[in-house]
Coordinates of C-alpha atoms in Angstrom, one line a residue:
M1 CA 0.0 -0.3 0.2
A2 CA 2.8 2.2 0.7
M3 CA 4.3 1.6 -2.5
M4 CA 1.0 2.5 -4.4
D5 CA 0.8 5.7 -2.4
E6 CA 4.3 7.0 -2.9
P7 CA 3.8 8.3 -6.5
L8 CA 0.7 10.8 -5.0
Y9 CA 3.4 12.2 -2.7
P10 CA 4.8 15.1 -4.7
I11 CA 1.4 15.9 -6.1
A12 CA 0.4 16.1 -2.2
I13 CA 3.3 18.2 -1.3
L14 CA 2.3 20.5 -4.2
I15 CA -1.5 20.8 -3.3
D16 CA -0.8 21.3 0.3
E17 CA 2.0 24.2 -0.2
L18 CA -0.7 25.7 -2.8
K19 CA -3.0 26.1 -0.1
N20 CA -0.6 27.4 2.6
E21 CA -1.2 31.0 3.6
D22 CA 2.4 31.7 3.5
I23 CA 3.2 33.3 0.0
Q24 CA 6.4 32.3 -0.2
L25 CA 5.8 28.3 0.5
R26 CA 3.3 28.9 -2.5
L27 CA 5.9 30.4 -5.0
N28 CA 8.3 27.9 -4.3
S29 CA 5.7 25.2 -5.0
I30 CA 5.2 26.8 -8.1
R31 CA 8.9 27.3 -9.2
R32 CA 9.3 23.5 -8.3
L33 CA 6.5 22.6 -11.1
S34 CA 9.1 21.0 -13.5
T35 CA 10.5 19.0 -10.7
I36 CA 7.3 17.7 -9.9
A37 CA 6.1 16.8 -13.4
R38 CA 9.2 14.7 -13.7
A39 CA 8.2 12.8 -10.7
L40 CA 4.7 12.6 -11.7
G41 CA 5.4 11.6 -15.4
E42 CA 4.0 13.0 -18.7
E43 CA 0.7 11.2 -18.5
R44 CA -0.3 12.2 -14.6
T45 CA 1.1 15.8 -15.3
R46 CA -1.5 16.0 -18.2
K47 CA -4.4 14.5 -16.5
E48 CA -3.8 15.4 -12.8
L49 CA -1.3 18.2 -12.5
I50 CA -2.6 20.3 -15.5
P51 CA -6.0 20.4 -14.6
F52 CA -5.4 21.2 -10.7
L53 CA -3.3 24.5 -11.8
S54 CA -6.4 25.2 -14.3
E55 CA -8.6 25.2 -11.3
N56 CA -6.3 27.1 -9.1
N57 CA -7.8 30.4 -8.6
D58 CA -4.5 32.0 -5.9
D59 CA -5.2 35.6 -5.6
E60 CA -1.8 36.3 -5.2
D61 CA 0.0 38.3 -8.1
E62 CA 3.2 36.7 -7.3
V63 CA 2.2 33.4 -7.4
L64 CA 0.2 33.8 -10.9
L65 CA 3.0 35.3 -12.6
A66 CA 5.3 32.4 -11.4
M67 CA 2.5 29.8 -12.8
A68 CA 2.3 32.0 -16.3
E69 CA 6.4 31.8 -16.5
E70 CA 6.8 28.2 -15.5
L71 CA 3.8 27.2 -18.3
G72 CA 5.7 28.6 -21.0
V73 CA 8.2 26.2 -20.9
F74 CA 6.5 23.5 -20.0
I75 CA 6.2 21.6 -23.2
P76 CA 8.6 18.8 -22.5
Y77 CA 7.0 17.7 -19.2
V78 CA 3.4 17.0 -20.9
G79 CA 4.8 14.8 -23.7
G80 CA 5.9 17.4 -26.5
V81 CA 4.3 19.2 -29.0
E82 CA 1.6 16.4 -30.2
H83 CA 0.2 17.6 -26.3
A84 CA 0.9 20.9 -26.1
H85 CA -2.8 22.2 -26.1
V86 CA -3.3 20.8 -22.6
L87 CA -1.3 23.8 -21.5
L88 CA -3.7 26.4 -23.1
P89 CA -6.6 26.2 -20.5
P90 CA -4.4 27.4 -17.4
L91 CA -3.0 29.8 -19.4
E92 CA -6.6 31.0 -20.8
T93 CA -7.2 31.7 -17.3
L94 CA -4.1 33.8 -16.6
C95 CA -5.2 35.9 -19.5
T96 CA -8.2 37.0 -17.8
V97 CA -6.7 38.3 -14.6
E98 CA -6.4 41.9 -13.8
E99 CA -3.0 42.5 -12.9
T100 CA -1.4 43.4 -16.2
C101 CA 2.1 41.8 -15.9
V102 CA 0.2 38.4 -15.0
R103 CA -1.8 38.8 -18.3
D104 CA 1.8 39.8 -20.3
K105 CA 3.5 36.7 -19.1
A106 CA 0.6 34.4 -19.9
V107 CA 0.4 36.4 -23.6
E108 CA 4.2 35.9 -24.0
S109 CA 3.6 31.9 -22.9
L110 CA 0.8 31.4 -25.1
C111 CA 2.9 32.8 -28.2
R112 CA 5.9 30.7 -27.2
I113 CA 3.7 27.3 -26.8
G114 CA 1.7 28.7 -30.3
A115 CA 4.8 29.1 -32.2
Q116 CA 5.7 25.3 -31.5
M117 CA 2.4 23.9 -32.0
K118 CA 1.2 21.8 -35.2
E119 CA -0.9 23.4 -37.7
N120 CA -3.8 21.3 -37.1
D121 CA -3.4 21.7 -33.4
I122 CA -3.3 25.2 -33.7
V123 CA -6.6 25.4 -35.6
D124 CA -8.4 23.1 -33.2
W125 CA -7.2 24.4 -30.1
F126 CA -5.2 27.7 -30.3
I127 CA -8.2 29.4 -32.6
P128 CA -10.7 28.9 -30.2
V129 CA -9.1 30.3 -27.3
V130 CA -8.2 33.5 -29.1
K131 CA -12.0 33.3 -30.2
R132 CA -13.2 33.2 -26.5
L133 CA -10.6 35.7 -24.9
A134 CA -12.0 38.2 -28.0
A135 CA -15.3 37.4 -26.8
G136 CA -14.9 37.7 -23.1
E137 CA -17.1 39.9 -21.0
W138 CA -14.3 41.5 -18.9
F139 CA -11.9 43.7 -20.9
T140 CA -8.9 41.8 -19.2
S141 CA -9.4 38.9 -21.8
R142 CA -10.1 41.0 -24.8
V143 CA -6.7 43.0 -24.0
S144 CA -4.7 39.2 -23.7
S145 CA -6.5 38.5 -27.4
C146 CA -4.9 41.3 -29.2
G147 CA -1.3 39.9 -28.5
I148 CA -1.7 36.2 -30.0
F149 CA -3.6 37.0 -33.2
H150 CA -0.3 37.0 -34.8
I151 CA 0.1 33.4 -33.9
A152 CA -3.2 32.0 -35.1
Y153 CA -3.4 33.9 -38.3
P154 CA -1.0 32.1 -40.6
S155 CA -2.1 28.7 -39.6
A156 CA -5.6 29.6 -40.1
P157 CA -7.7 28.3 -42.9
D158 CA -9.2 31.2 -45.6
Q159 CA -12.7 31.2 -43.5
L160 CA -11.1 31.4 -40.1
K161 CA -8.7 34.3 -41.7
S162 CA -11.4 36.4 -42.4
E163 CA -13.2 35.8 -39.2
L164 CA -10.1 36.8 -37.3
R165 CA -9.5 39.9 -39.5
T166 CA -13.3 40.8 -38.7
I167 CA -12.6 40.0 -34.7
Y168 CA -9.5 42.2 -34.4
G169 CA -11.2 45.2 -36.1
Q170 CA -14.2 44.8 -33.5
L171 CA -11.4 45.0 -31.0
C172 CA -9.7 48.0 -32.6
Q173 CA -13.5 49.6 -32.4
D174 CA -14.2 48.6 -28.8
D175 CA -15.7 50.5 -26.0
M176 CA -12.9 50.5 -23.7
P177 CA -10.0 52.3 -24.4
M178 CA -7.5 49.5 -23.0
V179 CA -8.6 47.0 -25.5
R180 CA -8.3 49.9 -28.2
R181 CA -5.0 50.6 -27.1
A182 CA -4.0 46.7 -27.2
A183 CA -5.1 46.6 -30.6
A184 CA -3.0 49.2 -31.7
S185 CA -0.1 48.4 -30.4
N186 CA 0.2 44.7 -31.8
L187 CA -1.4 46.0 -35.0
G188 CA 2.0 45.9 -36.8
K189 CA 2.7 42.3 -35.6
F190 CA -0.6 41.3 -36.8
A191 CA -0.4 42.9 -40.1
A192 CA 3.2 41.6 -41.0
T193 CA 1.2 38.2 -41.1
I194 CA -1.9 39.0 -43.1
E195 CA -1.6 39.0 -47.3
Q196 CA -1.3 42.1 -49.2
S197 CA -4.3 42.2 -50.9
H198 CA -6.0 42.8 -47.5
L199 CA -3.4 44.7 -45.9
K200 CA -4.1 47.3 -48.3
T201 CA -8.1 47.3 -47.5
E202 CA -9.2 45.9 -44.3
I203 CA -5.7 46.8 -42.0
M204 CA -5.3 50.0 -43.6
S205 CA -9.2 51.1 -42.8
I206 CA -8.5 49.7 -39.2
F207 CA -5.2 52.0 -38.8
D208 CA -7.1 54.8 -40.3
D209 CA -9.9 54.5 -37.5
L210 CA -7.4 54.0 -34.8
T211 CA -5.4 57.3 -35.8
K212 CA -8.7 59.1 -35.3
D213 CA -9.3 57.9 -32.0
D214 CA -10.7 60.2 -29.3
Q215 CA -8.1 58.8 -26.6
D216 CA -4.5 60.4 -27.3
S217 CA -3.1 57.1 -25.5
V218 CA -4.6 55.2 -28.5
R219 CA -3.2 57.5 -31.1
L220 CA 0.0 57.4 -29.6
L221 CA 0.2 53.6 -30.3
A222 CA -0.9 54.2 -33.7
V223 CA 2.1 56.2 -34.4
E224 CA 4.3 52.7 -33.6
G225 CA 2.0 51.3 -36.5
C226 CA 3.0 53.9 -39.1
A227 CA 6.8 52.6 -38.7
A228 CA 5.5 49.0 -38.6
L229 CA 2.8 49.3 -41.7
G230 CA 5.7 51.6 -43.5
K231 CA 8.0 48.5 -44.0
L232 CA 4.9 46.4 -45.2
L233 CA 3.6 48.5 -47.8
E234 CA 4.9 49.2 -51.0
P235 CA 6.7 52.7 -51.5
Q236 CA 3.8 54.7 -53.3
D237 CA 1.2 53.0 -50.8
C238 CA 3.1 54.4 -48.0
V239 CA 3.1 57.8 -49.3
T240 CA -0.6 57.8 -49.9
H241 CA -1.2 56.1 -46.3
I242 CA 1.5 56.8 -43.8
L243 CA 2.8 60.3 -44.7
P244 CA -0.1 62.1 -43.9
V245 CA -0.7 60.5 -41.2
I246 CA 2.8 61.0 -39.9
V247 CA 2.3 64.7 -40.9
S248 CA -1.2 64.8 -38.9
F249 CA 0.6 63.4 -36.0
S250 CA 3.2 66.0 -35.8
Q251 CA 0.2 68.8 -35.3
D252 CA -1.7 66.5 -32.7
K253 CA -3.3 68.3 -29.9
S254 CA -1.9 66.1 -27.4
W255 CA 1.8 66.5 -26.8
R256 CA 2.3 62.9 -26.2
V257 CA 1.3 61.8 -29.5
R258 CA 4.1 64.5 -30.6
Y259 CA 6.4 63.3 -28.5
M260 CA 5.8 60.1 -29.5
V261 CA 6.2 61.1 -33.2
A262 CA 9.8 62.8 -32.6
N263 CA 10.6 59.8 -30.9
Q264 CA 10.2 57.8 -33.9
L265 CA 10.8 60.0 -36.5
Y266 CA 13.9 58.5 -38.2
E267 CA 12.1 55.5 -38.0
L268 CA 9.1 56.9 -40.2
C269 CA 11.6 58.7 -42.3
E270 CA 12.8 55.4 -43.3
S271 CA 9.4 53.9 -43.8
V272 CA 8.3 56.7 -46.7
G273 CA 11.8 57.0 -47.8
P274 CA 14.6 59.8 -47.7
E275 CA 13.1 61.7 -50.9
H276 CA 9.7 62.0 -49.7
S277 CA 11.1 62.9 -46.5
R278 CA 13.3 66.1 -47.2
E279 CA 10.0 67.3 -49.3
H280 CA 7.3 66.4 -46.5
L281 CA 8.4 65.6 -43.4
V282 CA 11.3 68.7 -42.8
P283 CA 8.5 71.1 -42.0
A284 CA 7.0 68.9 -39.3
Y285 CA 10.2 68.1 -37.9
V286 CA 11.2 72.2 -37.5
R287 CA 7.7 72.1 -35.8
L288 CA 8.6 69.5 -33.6
L289 CA 12.0 71.4 -32.7
R290 CA 10.1 74.3 -31.8
D291 CA 7.0 72.9 -29.9
N292 CA 5.9 74.4 -26.9
E293 CA 6.0 71.3 -24.9
A294 CA 9.6 70.7 -23.4
E295 CA 9.5 67.0 -23.7
V296 CA 8.7 67.1 -27.4
R297 CA 11.6 69.1 -28.1
I298 CA 13.9 66.9 -26.0
A299 CA 13.0 63.9 -28.0
A300 CA 13.2 66.1 -31.3
A301 CA 16.6 67.6 -30.4
G302 CA 17.8 63.6 -29.6
K303 CA 17.1 62.8 -33.5
V304 CA 18.6 66.0 -35.2
T305 CA 22.0 64.3 -36.3
K306 CA 20.1 61.0 -37.9
F307 CA 17.4 63.4 -39.3
C308 CA 20.1 65.6 -40.7
R309 CA 22.1 62.4 -42.1
I310 CA 18.8 62.0 -44.6
L311 CA 19.2 65.2 -45.8
S312 CA 21.5 67.1 -48.2
P313 CA 24.1 69.3 -46.0
Q314 CA 22.1 72.4 -47.5
L315 CA 18.8 71.6 -46.2
A316 CA 20.1 71.2 -42.9
I317 CA 21.9 74.2 -43.1
Q318 CA 18.5 76.0 -44.1
H319 CA 16.1 74.5 -42.1
I320 CA 17.8 72.6 -39.1
L321 CA 20.6 74.7 -38.2
P322 CA 18.7 77.7 -37.2
C323 CA 16.4 75.6 -34.9
V324 CA 19.8 73.8 -33.4
K325 CA 21.4 77.5 -32.5
E326 CA 17.6 78.1 -31.0
L327 CA 17.7 74.8 -28.9
S328 CA 21.4 75.6 -27.7
S329 CA 19.8 78.2 -25.3
D330 CA 16.5 76.5 -24.8
S331 CA 15.3 77.0 -21.3
S332 CA 15.1 73.7 -20.2
Q333 CA 18.3 72.2 -19.5
H334 CA 17.3 68.7 -20.6
V335 CA 16.7 70.0 -24.0
R336 CA 20.2 71.6 -24.2
S337 CA 21.5 68.2 -22.8
A338 CA 19.7 65.8 -25.5
L339 CA 21.1 68.4 -28.3
A340 CA 24.5 68.3 -26.8
S341 CA 24.5 64.6 -26.7
V342 CA 24.0 64.0 -30.7
I343 CA 25.3 67.4 -31.9
M344 CA 28.5 67.0 -32.3
G345 CA 27.6 64.1 -34.9
M346 CA 26.4 66.9 -37.0
A347 CA 30.2 67.8 -38.1
P348 CA 30.6 64.9 -40.3
V349 CA 27.1 65.6 -42.0
L350 CA 27.6 69.4 -42.6
G351 CA 31.6 69.2 -43.5
K352 CA 34.5 71.1 -42.3
D353 CA 33.5 74.6 -43.6
A354 CA 29.9 74.7 -42.1
T355 CA 31.1 73.4 -39.0
I356 CA 33.9 75.7 -38.2
E357 CA 31.1 78.8 -39.3
Q358 CA 28.0 77.5 -38.1
L359 CA 28.8 74.5 -35.4
L360 CA 31.6 75.5 -33.3
P361 CA 29.9 78.8 -31.9
I362 CA 27.4 76.4 -30.7
F363 CA 29.9 74.0 -29.3
L364 CA 31.3 76.6 -27.4
S365 CA 28.3 78.0 -26.0
L366 CA 27.0 74.6 -25.0
L367 CA 30.7 74.2 -23.2
K368 CA 29.9 76.6 -21.2
D369 CA 26.1 76.0 -20.2
E370 CA 25.8 76.0 -16.2
F371 CA 24.5 72.6 -16.5
P372 CA 27.0 69.8 -15.9
D373 CA 25.3 67.3 -18.1
V374 CA 25.3 69.4 -21.2
R375 CA 29.4 70.2 -20.8
L376 CA 30.1 66.3 -20.7
N377 CA 27.8 65.6 -23.4
I378 CA 29.7 67.9 -25.4
I379 CA 33.5 66.7 -24.0
S380 CA 32.5 63.0 -24.7
K381 CA 32.0 63.1 -28.3
L382 CA 35.0 65.7 -29.5
D383 CA 36.8 63.2 -31.5
Q384 CA 33.7 63.5 -34.3
V385 CA 34.5 66.9 -34.4
N386 CA 38.0 66.5 -34.3
Q387 CA 37.8 63.8 -37.5
V388 CA 36.5 66.9 -39.5
I389 CA 38.3 70.1 -38.3
G390 CA 41.8 68.7 -37.3
I391 CA 43.4 68.9 -34.1
D392 CA 44.9 71.9 -34.7
L393 CA 41.6 74.0 -35.1
L394 CA 40.1 72.0 -32.5
S395 CA 42.6 73.1 -29.9
Q396 CA 42.5 76.5 -30.9
S397 CA 38.7 76.8 -30.8
L398 CA 37.6 74.3 -28.1
L399 CA 40.4 73.7 -25.7
P400 CA 40.5 76.7 -24.0
A401 CA 36.9 76.1 -23.0
I402 CA 37.8 72.9 -21.6
V403 CA 41.0 74.2 -19.9
E404 CA 38.7 77.0 -18.3
L405 CA 36.2 74.4 -17.0
A406 CA 39.1 72.5 -15.6
E407 CA 40.0 75.5 -13.4
D408 CA 36.3 76.4 -12.7
R409 CA 35.7 77.5 -9.1
H410 CA 32.9 74.9 -8.5
W411 CA 34.9 71.7 -7.4
R412 CA 31.8 69.6 -8.9
V413 CA 32.7 71.1 -12.3
R414 CA 36.4 70.1 -12.0
L415 CA 35.7 66.4 -10.9
A416 CA 33.7 65.6 -14.2
I417 CA 36.4 67.1 -16.4
I418 CA 39.1 64.8 -14.5
E419 CA 36.7 61.8 -15.2
Y420 CA 36.8 62.8 -18.9
I421 CA 40.2 63.5 -19.3
P422 CA 41.2 59.5 -20.4
L423 CA 38.5 59.6 -22.8
L424 CA 39.7 63.0 -24.3
A425 CA 43.1 61.4 -24.3
S426 CA 42.4 58.6 -26.1
Q427 CA 40.3 60.9 -28.8
L428 CA 42.9 63.5 -29.4
G429 CA 46.2 61.2 -29.0
V430 CA 49.0 61.2 -26.6
G431 CA 50.9 64.2 -28.3
F432 CA 48.0 66.6 -28.1
F433 CA 47.8 65.5 -24.5
D434 CA 51.7 65.8 -23.7
D435 CA 51.3 69.6 -25.0
K436 CA 48.0 70.7 -23.6
L437 CA 46.3 68.3 -20.8
G438 CA 49.4 66.8 -19.0
A439 CA 50.1 69.9 -16.6
L440 CA 46.4 70.0 -15.4
C441 CA 46.6 66.3 -14.4
M442 CA 49.4 67.0 -12.3
Q443 CA 48.1 70.8 -11.0
W444 CA 45.1 68.5 -9.9
L445 CA 46.9 66.3 -7.3
E446 CA 47.2 69.5 -5.3
D447 CA 43.7 70.8 -5.4
K448 CA 42.3 72.3 -1.9
V449 CA 39.5 69.3 -2.7
F450 CA 40.1 65.9 -1.7
S451 CA 37.3 64.4 -4.2
I452 CA 39.4 66.0 -7.3
R453 CA 42.7 65.2 -5.7
D454 CA 41.5 61.1 -5.4
A455 CA 40.2 61.6 -8.9
A456 CA 43.3 62.9 -10.0
A457 CA 45.3 60.1 -8.7
N458 CA 42.8 57.8 -10.3
N459 CA 42.9 59.5 -13.6
L460 CA 46.9 58.7 -13.6
K461 CA 46.2 55.3 -13.6
R462 CA 43.7 55.3 -16.1
L463 CA 46.2 57.4 -18.3
A464 CA 49.0 55.0 -17.8
E465 CA 47.0 52.3 -18.6
E466 CA 45.6 54.1 -21.9
F467 CA 49.3 55.3 -23.2
G468 CA 51.5 52.2 -21.5
P469 CA 54.1 52.1 -19.1
E470 CA 56.6 53.5 -20.9
W471 CA 54.7 56.5 -21.4
A472 CA 53.9 57.0 -17.8
M473 CA 57.7 56.4 -17.1
Q474 CA 58.6 59.7 -19.0
H475 CA 55.5 61.8 -18.8
I476 CA 54.0 60.8 -15.2
I477 CA 56.1 59.1 -12.7
P478 CA 59.1 61.7 -12.8
Q479 CA 56.7 64.5 -11.9
V480 CA 54.7 62.4 -9.3
L481 CA 57.6 61.5 -7.6
E482 CA 58.7 65.4 -7.3
K483 CA 55.9 66.1 -5.4
I484 CA 56.7 63.7 -2.3
N485 CA 58.1 66.7 -1.2
N486 CA 55.5 69.3 -0.9
P487 CA 55.4 71.0 2.4
H488 CA 51.6 69.9 2.9
Y489 CA 51.2 66.3 4.2
L490 CA 47.5 66.2 2.6
Y491 CA 49.2 66.5 -0.8
R492 CA 51.7 64.2 0.4
M493 CA 49.2 61.6 1.0
T494 CA 47.8 61.9 -2.4
I495 CA 50.8 61.0 -3.8
L496 CA 51.5 57.7 -1.7
Q497 CA 47.9 57.3 -3.0
A498 CA 49.0 57.6 -6.8
I499 CA 51.7 55.5 -6.1
S500 CA 49.9 52.7 -4.8
L501 CA 47.3 52.9 -7.7
L502 CA 49.8 53.2 -10.5
A503 CA 52.6 50.0 -9.1
P504 CA 50.3 47.4 -10.3
V505 CA 50.2 49.4 -13.9
M506 CA 54.2 49.8 -14.2
G507 CA 55.0 46.4 -13.0
S508 CA 57.2 45.0 -10.7
E509 CA 60.7 46.3 -12.1
I510 CA 59.7 49.8 -11.9
T511 CA 58.2 49.9 -8.9
C512 CA 61.0 48.5 -7.3
Q513 CA 63.5 51.1 -9.1
K514 CA 61.6 54.0 -8.4
L515 CA 58.6 53.8 -6.5
L516 CA 59.2 51.7 -3.7
L517 CA 62.2 53.7 -2.4
V518 CA 60.0 56.8 -2.3
V519 CA 57.3 55.2 0.2
I520 CA 60.4 53.6 1.9
N521 CA 61.5 57.2 2.9
S522 CA 58.1 58.4 3.4
S523 CA 57.9 56.1 6.7
K524 CA 60.2 58.9 8.5
D525 CA 57.9 61.5 7.9
R526 CA 56.9 63.7 10.9
V527 CA 53.5 63.2 10.3
P528 CA 51.9 60.4 11.7
N529 CA 49.3 60.2 9.0
I530 CA 51.7 59.6 6.3
K531 CA 53.4 56.8 8.4
F532 CA 50.0 55.1 8.6
N533 CA 49.4 55.8 4.7
V534 CA 52.9 54.2 4.0
A535 CA 52.1 51.1 5.9
K536 CA 48.6 50.9 3.8
V537 CA 50.9 51.3 0.8
L538 CA 53.4 48.7 1.5
Q539 CA 50.4 46.5 2.2
A540 CA 49.2 46.8 -1.6
L541 CA 52.6 46.7 -3.2
V542 CA 53.5 43.2 -1.7
P543 CA 51.6 41.2 -4.1
I544 CA 53.5 43.3 -6.7
L545 CA 57.2 43.2 -5.2
D546 CA 59.6 40.3 -5.3
Q547 CA 59.8 37.9 -2.4
S548 CA 63.5 38.9 -1.8
V549 CA 62.7 42.7 -1.8
V550 CA 59.8 42.4 0.8
E551 CA 62.6 40.5 3.1
K552 CA 65.4 43.0 2.4
T553 CA 63.4 46.4 2.5
V554 CA 59.4 46.2 3.2
K555 CA 59.5 43.9 6.2
P556 CA 62.4 46.2 8.1
C557 CA 60.1 49.3 7.0
L558 CA 57.0 47.7 8.7
V559 CA 59.2 46.7 11.7
E560 CA 60.5 50.0 12.5
L561 CA 56.6 51.4 12.0
S562 CA 55.2 48.8 14.4
E563 CA 57.7 50.7 17.2
D564 CA 56.2 53.9 16.2
P565 CA 54.9 55.4 19.3
D566 CA 51.7 56.0 17.6
V567 CA 48.7 54.0 18.6
D568 CA 47.1 53.9 15.3
L569 CA 50.3 52.3 13.4
D570 CA 50.7 49.6 16.3
L571 CA 47.2 48.5 15.6
L572 CA 47.8 48.6 11.8
T573 CA 50.9 46.7 11.2
P574 CA 49.5 43.3 12.1
H575 CA 47.1 43.4 9.7
R576 CA 49.4 42.5 6.3
P577 CA 48.2 40.5 3.5
E578 CA 49.2 36.6 3.5
A579 CA 51.5 36.9 0.9
T580 CA 53.6 39.3 3.5
P581 CA 56.4 36.8 5.2
L582 CA 56.0 38.6 8.4
P583 CA 53.7 36.8 11.2
R584 CA 50.5 38.7 12.0
T585 CA 51.9 39.5 15.4
V586 CA 55.6 40.0 14.9
A587 CA 55.8 43.8 15.0
L588 CA 53.7 43.6 18.5
S589 CA 56.0 41.2 19.6
R590 CA 59.3 43.6 18.9
R591 CA 57.7 46.5 20.2
P592 CA 59.1 47.9 23.6
R593 CA 56.1 48.5 26.0
T594 CA 57.3 51.6 27.5
R595 CA 54.6 53.3 28.6
T596 CA 53.3 53.9 32.3
P597 CA 50.3 51.7 32.9
A598 CA 47.2 53.5 34.0
K599 CA 46.0 53.1 37.7
E600 CA 43.1 50.7 36.8
T601 CA 43.4 47.3 35.4
R602 CA 44.0 47.4 31.6
H603 CA 43.2 44.9 29.2
P604 CA 45.1 43.8 26.4
R605 CA 43.6 45.7 23.3
L606 CA 42.0 43.6 20.6
P607 CA 43.6 43.8 16.8
L608 CA 41.5 46.4 14.8
H609 CA 40.8 46.3 11.1
P610 CA 43.1 49.4 10.1
F611 CA 40.0 51.3 8.6
L612 CA 38.0 51.2 11.7
F613 CA 40.1 54.4 13.7
C614 CA 38.6 56.9 11.9
F615 CA 35.3 55.8 12.6
L616 CA 35.8 54.8 16.2
R617 CA 37.2 58.2 17.2
L618 CA 33.7 59.2 17.1
H619 CA 33.0 56.6 19.9
P620 CA 34.7 57.3 22.7
K621 CA 32.7 55.9 25.1
L622 CA 33.3 52.6 23.4
L623 CA 37.1 53.1 23.4
S624 CA 37.4 54.0 27.0
S625 CA 35.2 51.1 28.1
T626 CA 37.4 48.8 30.5
T627 CA 35.1 45.6 30.2
P628 CA 36.7 43.3 27.7
Q629 CA 33.1 41.8 26.5
I630 CA 32.0 45.2 25.7
R631 CA 34.8 46.0 23.3
R632 CA 34.4 42.5 21.7
Y633 CA 31.0 42.7 21.0
A634 CA 30.8 46.9 20.2
F635 CA 33.5 46.8 17.6
P636 CA 31.9 44.2 15.0
R637 CA 28.3 46.2 15.5
V638 CA 30.3 49.5 14.9
L639 CA 31.9 48.3 11.6
L640 CA 28.3 46.9 10.9
L641 CA 26.6 50.9 11.0

């Protein structure tokens, strides 16, 4: 009896967990459907598991979403494509739920299953599902049906095809705007499966109705249909049916429709062809560039370079460039930012003369914009202008503005320029960098703001990676090492940080010959913070150096630091990487305990992580506790804060 009941155990677990109040247990059960199906076998999965799922009316969207996702890949567990139709009932139920993400996932799974089904099965099983969903009383089922017509239509006989086209036309005129939106959104996919003769008549009639819909949410989705249908129609038919719709939409009363046109204008131009775009769409695009709504101008400005590629340079200069000049001083910073991200691409389109005369003043204006993203978008695309006007003219016109930004009084502006220096270096070349930008990189190492100095050190590392160790040895290392004698200890700390970052790039040989000696000498600095950072730099250098160098040079230096009277160094030096041959307690064991003990009983200090000290100084009560249990349990919790 026990042997007979054993196969029922997996399905019993599933049923129990699906009815559990804990949503996590129900989710785990659904995600184990494939495992349970393998245990049950194909036949029992079809006869027991799938019917149970069809009847499952769980009200938790997370569970239903997981079920819709699992059923989409369930064909192998029900016996293959021949039995794929048994998966349709539970997915049909999921297509009617109220939660949008569940319906979308169910439709996706239905499309995946329908694409694998045989034609006869689609006619017998899949198309009835489409018709039932399309005729559903609740709008959710009708919304879901719009997404699966393109799967059912190709396999249907002629009579059913006509019926499906009629049903889809009815959905496009549904009373509920949500249904019409779904129909408009999926019209392109459905039209791609329809014969050319019906495309020009029935589908274009449906499309015309959608473009005149009262709801702007429907019309804006019809814009996507313009691009999709334009690729299916003949060029002449496209000009007749699609072009007037695009021009009309560019003047639509709803800004969201105009935004959609501006956002997809290039794709729409590809649909109607470059010749008709030059003739009919240039005025429409100019209107979009000068639209009252900033969102529309943002979308239109982002397509200015692509649109200019369709036009001749003369048309671009005559019609588009005046609008670009207006946008460069637009009241919305986001419009200027969108323009700055693409305007550099206009240089190859307009040519050298027009770029020098027309575009360079706009570039300079955007480079001086008060909004950082505008300036950075210009800087990140300088290579496109360099290819057109040459490095000499570029350095004369734009570089002074970049240098001015690099010395801006606002530190965040300087920081943004530093982050783009490696990109500029790679675009403009090593020779140009050495002449114009090299001095700036060294100047930032002595900035008054720590974030600038930190970024400058990282910038040197990226430059060394870009141009190679040999270039860095000639142009970076000597100037960096000279600054180690700066009177201000904060600048000396920055140099130590730069050395630790450059060492992995420069390699073991240069590190031993040039960098290590500077670090060792800094261990005798009069400022404890410098010695503290020397220990951390040595810790970073150990994996790079040879073992013999570590023994002869690094180890004596660390031993000397461990004997320093500063408490931070005492606690830091035991924490060296495992590659260091020194034992973890050698420094503490060699240090003479010369301090006068306090009257109360003092407990031995726990070894702490070096980066904890600055934080712990903010917690004097924890540090001053004489109870070891308090310190032992407090320190890890302080770290977690």
